[in-house]
Amino acid sequence: MTRRAAIALVVALATVVPTFAQDDDPRARAAQLVREAQALADDGRRDQAMARLLQALELAPDYPSIYAHMGYLHELEGNTTKALASYGQLLELQPGDEYARARITHLFLGGKFPRRLRTSLLRFSPVSFVTDECRIEASVGVDELRRGIAYTSDVIYPEEMERGEGPLEKDIPSAGGQGVVGTALFNRVCYGFIAVPEGDELLMTSQLLYPSPLLSEHGSDYGPLAERLTHVLLRLRCYSRTCFGLPQAVDDPIVRLWLCEVGPTGAEQYEDDIFIYDANRERTPLEWMREVAHEWGHYSLPPMGRFTAPEPYASGLLGEALYLQLLAQEAGLVAGERWPSEAAIAAVNGLWGTGEVQLADYLAGTRQATMDLWLREGPNSEMAAGLGEESFRYLVGAMLWVEAAHGHGMLRSTLLKAPGESPADFYYGYREAIREAAEGGPITMDAGALNLPASELSQPPVEGALRREQVTLTAGDRASWPVYLLDGPASVRVEPGLREVELELYVDDVGPLPVSGGEAVSLGVRQQGWHSITLVAPQGCQPIELRSLVIDTGEPAQPAPQL
């Protein structure tokens, strides 16, 4: 703010300060304090000026002029959030106050767009916002978490566009960010915000830039698409922060998405930028969601590679699958019916707003192509050491299995304990995560992490949001699970407790051991490594829907060797 503008503000503010005859009137005393604050501010003594205003606030909290002056001081200090809050309070008291509305408009559009906002103040904004709530089940048995999100839905020029100057010009990187393949122009932006865990404060986390219809080579209006993509990205960011909390996801840099008409088909992530290419090409809703989730996976998850095909790092495909699984889970929470109910599918379709998303088919197909590959080949397969496309999918399948078997916490621990970027580092990370978890007691493995290719079930399980569900054994069925055990004694307990049903249990195809009454079954002393547990329902057995296997393993002996 220039000094001339500041002086003009002081003059304007002075006109709203009435005089009172009686010194014992609280409003009269507050008016006097405001006048003193104005003089102190004009003299450059802002701290003292604010102290006077706070005294006035205690005397007359409904006195509008206090908030006008507070907003002015906060502006001088560069505190946009507090300035907006002060002007918002002024409008609460005097809805028609033109000065407050003018200052709010200036703070939104006169320079840098606010990085922090309050949901309660959006109604005073000169810019339209869409607000929503992201619902997340962070872990089994824990109440769902809710995070507010908001994004702009107006025609807004990027803050870098100075008045009278042309659109922004951005270099477009080649695959892997190894060079520049061209440039593109942008003159519109959609800002995205996520609420802090407590309170109504919103933090800017994304900017999506795109060309206007006049700037577009095809005359395309990308505004509605920009809003949908921003909405999806905000939800993915909430998932990655809340469920996995990895360093890449919880740091707060603003990620910028560039909707480009040039470039090859697809998308690319480079540092804090995500480029979506060939924006005018017709895509299905699922394709758009996959591209954003894929690049957010590259951004938020540790790099996992380096593979020769289909791309160097597997974190993109893993993130794509993980975050879209969480989107399906949230749809079930919103609908009140677990995925893949019709109501949950309708909720996902409603999120995008145009066309069917076909998310159920995607989740089932991804598990078949990755997790079932890992299960079929086995944890000790030579694929673990390869760098080709099958090894790429094998690694993604292994990490999806960790999520299905143990949930977000174990996957996060696995990723954090990987000492490097190679595939072997992440297999090592899981072993270390199991070792650490075993120190705290038994380890629960969800029944939905079964080795489906090696199982024989009369009733196929349901492809749920995060894993297979409704794993039911009927007479003659068998279900198998891989399990990593530490050196020493081990036992397994089947949940729910089988009070009226008796199953047969095999360890590494040796058995049977009877399982009944909800009691733990000893597996004897086992060597550290991968083993298999198989449950068989004998003839005459009543159907039983399995929930989980609870593994109690021996005390760890030595650190797991790194492959």
JSON list of N, CA and C in Angstrom, two decimals, residues 335-362:
[
{"chain": "A", "resi": 335, "resn": "ALA", "atom": "N", "xyz": [-22.66, -42.04, 0.90]},
{"chain": "A", "resi": 335, "resn": "ALA", "atom": "CA", "xyz": [-23.92, -42.69, 0.54]},
{"chain": "A", "resi": 335, "resn": "ALA", "atom": "C", "xyz": [-24.53, -43.45, 1.71]},
{"chain": "A", "resi": 336, "resn": "GLY", "atom": "N", "xyz": [-23.72, -43.76, 2.72]},
{"chain": "A", "resi": 336, "resn": "GLY", "atom": "CA", "xyz": [-24.23, -44.57, 3.82]},
{"chain": "A", "resi": 336, "resn": "GLY", "atom": "C", "xyz": [-24.32, -46.04, 3.48]},
{"chain": "A", "resi": 337, "resn": "GLU", "atom": "N", "xyz": [-23.73, -46.42, 2.35]},
{"chain": "A", "resi": 337, "resn": "GLU", "atom": "CA", "xyz": [-23.71, -47.82, 1.92]},
{"chain": "A", "resi": 337, "resn": "GLU", "atom": "C", "xyz": [-22.34, -48.12, 1.35]},
{"chain": "A", "resi": 338, "resn": "ARG", "atom": "N", "xyz": [-21.73, -49.20, 1.79]},
{"chain": "A", "resi": 338, "resn": "ARG", "atom": "CA", "xyz": [-20.36, -49.50, 1.39]},
{"chain": "A", "resi": 338, "resn": "ARG", "atom": "C", "xyz": [-20.23, -49.69, -0.13]},
{"chain": "A", "resi": 339, "resn": "TRP", "atom": "N", "xyz": [-19.08, -49.32, -0.63]},
{"chain": "A", "resi": 339, "resn": "TRP", "atom": "CA", "xyz": [-18.73, -49.55, -2.03]},
{"chain": "A", "resi": 339, "resn": "TRP", "atom": "C", "xyz": [-18.69, -51.06, -2.28]},
{"chain": "A", "resi": 340, "resn": "PRO", "atom": "N", "xyz": [-19.25, -51.53, -3.42]},
{"chain": "A", "resi": 340, "resn": "PRO", "atom": "CA", "xyz": [-19.71, -50.83, -4.62]},
{"chain": "A", "resi": 340, "resn": "PRO", "atom": "C", "xyz": [-21.23, -50.78, -4.73]},
{"chain": "A", "resi": 341, "resn": "SER", "atom": "N", "xyz": [-21.92, -50.29, -3.71]},
{"chain": "A", "resi": 341, "resn": "SER", "atom": "CA", "xyz": [-23.37, -50.16, -3.78]},
{"chain": "A", "resi": 341, "resn": "SER", "atom": "C", "xyz": [-23.75, -49.15, -4.86]},
{"chain": "A", "resi": 342, "resn": "GLU", "atom": "N", "xyz": [-24.98, -49.24, -5.32]},
{"chain": "A", "resi": 342, "resn": "GLU", "atom": "CA", "xyz": [-25.45, -48.31, -6.35]},
{"chain": "A", "resi": 342, "resn": "GLU", "atom": "C", "xyz": [-25.39, -46.88, -5.85]},
{"chain": "A", "resi": 343, "resn": "ALA", "atom": "N", "xyz": [-25.70, -46.68, -4.56]},
{"chain": "A", "resi": 343, "resn": "ALA", "atom": "CA", "xyz": [-25.68, -45.33, -4.00]},
{"chain": "A", "resi": 343, "resn": "ALA", "atom": "C", "xyz": [-24.26, -44.78, -3.97]},
{"chain": "A", "resi": 344, "resn": "ALA", "atom": "N", "xyz": [-23.28, -45.63, -3.64]},
{"chain": "A", "resi": 344, "resn": "ALA", "atom": "CA", "xyz": [-21.89, -45.17, -3.62]},
{"chain": "A", "resi": 344, "resn": "ALA", "atom": "C", "xyz": [-21.40, -44.84, -5.02]},
{"chain": "A", "resi": 345, "resn": "ILE", "atom": "N", "xyz": [-21.73, -45.67, -5.98]},
{"chain": "A", "resi": 345, "resn": "ILE", "atom": "CA", "xyz": [-21.35, -45.41, -7.37]},
{"chain": "A", "resi": 345, "resn": "ILE", "atom": "C", "xyz": [-21.98, -44.11, -7.86]},
{"chain": "A", "resi": 346, "resn": "ALA", "atom": "N", "xyz": [-23.23, -43.87, -7.47]},
{"chain": "A", "resi": 346, "resn": "ALA", "atom": "CA", "xyz": [-23.91, -42.63, -7.85]},
{"chain": "A", "resi": 346, "resn": "ALA", "atom": "C", "xyz": [-23.21, -41.43, -7.22]},
{"chain": "A", "resi": 347, "resn": "ALA", "atom": "N", "xyz": [-22.68, -41.60, -6.01]},
{"chain": "A", "resi": 347, "resn": "ALA", "atom": "CA", "xyz": [-21.97, -40.49, -5.35]},
{"chain": "A", "resi": 347, "resn": "ALA", "atom": "C", "xyz": [-20.72, -40.11, -6.13]},
{"chain": "A", "resi": 348, "resn": "VAL", "atom": "N", "xyz": [-19.97, -41.09, -6.63]},
{"chain": "A", "resi": 348, "resn": "VAL", "atom": "CA", "xyz": [-18.77, -40.79, -7.43]},
{"chain": "A", "resi": 348, "resn": "VAL", "atom": "C", "xyz": [-19.17, -40.12, -8.74]},
{"chain": "A", "resi": 349, "resn": "ASN", "atom": "N", "xyz": [-20.20, -40.62, -9.38]},
{"chain": "A", "resi": 349, "resn": "ASN", "atom": "CA", "xyz": [-20.66, -39.99, -10.62]},
{"chain": "A", "resi": 349, "resn": "ASN", "atom": "C", "xyz": [-21.08, -38.54, -10.36]},
{"chain": "A", "resi": 350, "resn": "GLY", "atom": "N", "xyz": [-21.73, -38.31, -9.21]},
{"chain": "A", "resi": 350, "resn": "GLY", "atom": "CA", "xyz": [-22.16, -36.96, -8.87]},
{"chain": "A", "resi": 350, "resn": "GLY", "atom": "C", "xyz": [-21.00, -36.03, -8.60]},
{"chain": "A", "resi": 351, "resn": "LEU", "atom": "N", "xyz": [-19.90, -36.57, -8.07]},
{"chain": "A", "resi": 351, "resn": "LEU", "atom": "CA", "xyz": [-18.72, -35.75, -7.82]},
{"chain": "A", "resi": 351, "resn": "LEU", "atom": "C", "xyz": [-18.20, -35.16, -9.12]},
{"chain": "A", "resi": 352, "resn": "TRP", "atom": "N", "xyz": [-18.12, -35.98, -10.18]},
{"chain": "A", "resi": 352, "resn": "TRP", "atom": "CA", "xyz": [-17.62, -35.46, -11.45]},
{"chain": "A", "resi": 352, "resn": "TRP", "atom": "C", "xyz": [-18.68, -34.63, -12.15]},
{"chain": "A", "resi": 353, "resn": "GLY", "atom": "N", "xyz": [-19.92, -35.10, -12.10]},
{"chain": "A", "resi": 353, "resn": "GLY", "atom": "CA", "xyz": [-21.03, -34.29, -12.59]},
{"chain": "A", "resi": 353, "resn": "GLY", "atom": "C", "xyz": [-21.45, -34.55, -14.02]},
{"chain": "A", "resi": 354, "resn": "THR", "atom": "N", "xyz": [-20.59, -35.15, -14.85]},
{"chain": "A", "resi": 354, "resn": "THR", "atom": "CA", "xyz": [-20.96, -35.42, -16.24]},
{"chain": "A", "resi": 354, "resn": "THR", "atom": "C", "xyz": [-20.52, -36.83, -16.60]},
{"chain": "A", "resi": 355, "resn": "GLY", "atom": "N", "xyz": [-21.46, -37.71, -16.87]},
{"chain": "A", "resi": 355, "resn": "GLY", "atom": "CA", "xyz": [-21.14, -39.06, -17.31]},
{"chain": "A", "resi": 355, "resn": "GLY", "atom": "C", "xyz": [-20.81, -39.99, -16.16]},
{"chain": "A", "resi": 356, "resn": "GLU", "atom": "N", "xyz": [-20.67, -41.28, -16.49]},
{"chain": "A", "resi": 356, "resn": "GLU", "atom": "CA", "xyz": [-20.34, -42.29, -15.50]},
{"chain": "A", "resi": 356, "resn": "GLU", "atom": "C", "xyz": [-18.82, -42.43, -15.37]},
{"chain": "A", "resi": 357, "resn": "VAL", "atom": "N", "xyz": [-18.36, -42.62, -14.16]},
{"chain": "A", "resi": 357, "resn": "VAL", "atom": "CA", "xyz": [-16.93, -42.68, -13.90]},
{"chain": "A", "resi": 357, "resn": "VAL", "atom": "C", "xyz": [-16.35, -44.08, -14.14]},
{"chain": "A", "resi": 358, "resn": "GLN", "atom": "N", "xyz": [-17.16, -45.13, -14.03]},
{"chain": "A", "resi": 358, "resn": "GLN", "atom": "CA", "xyz": [-16.71, -46.51, -14.25]},
{"chain": "A", "resi": 358, "resn": "GLN", "atom": "C", "xyz": [-15.57, -46.89, -13.30]},
{"chain": "A", "resi": 359, "resn": "LEU", "atom": "N", "xyz": [-15.67, -46.44, -12.05]},
{"chain": "A", "resi": 359, "resn": "LEU", "atom": "CA", "xyz": [-14.60, -46.67, -11.10]},
{"chain": "A", "resi": 359, "resn": "LEU", "atom": "C", "xyz": [-14.54, -48.12, -10.62]},
{"chain": "A", "resi": 360, "resn": "ALA", "atom": "N", "xyz": [-15.69, -48.77, -10.50]},
{"chain": "A", "resi": 360, "resn": "ALA", "atom": "CA", "xyz": [-15.71, -50.15, -10.00]},
{"chain": "A", "resi": 360, "resn": "ALA", "atom": "C", "xyz": [-14.93, -51.08, -10.92]},
{"chain": "A", "resi": 361, "resn": "ASP", "atom": "N", "xyz": [-15.12, -50.93, -12.21]},
{"chain": "A", "resi": 361, "resn": "ASP", "atom": "CA", "xyz": [-14.39, -51.77, -13.16]},
{"chain": "A", "resi": 361, "resn": "ASP", "atom": "C", "xyz": [-12.89, -51.50, -13.09]},
{"chain": "A", "resi": 362, "resn": "TYR", "atom": "N", "xyz": [-12.53, -50.23, -12.91]},
{"chain": "A", "resi": 362, "resn": "TYR", "atom": "CA", "xyz": [-11.12, -49.88, -12.82]},
{"chain": "A", "resi": 362, "resn": "TYR", "atom": "C", "xyz": [-10.46, -50.54, -11.61]}
]
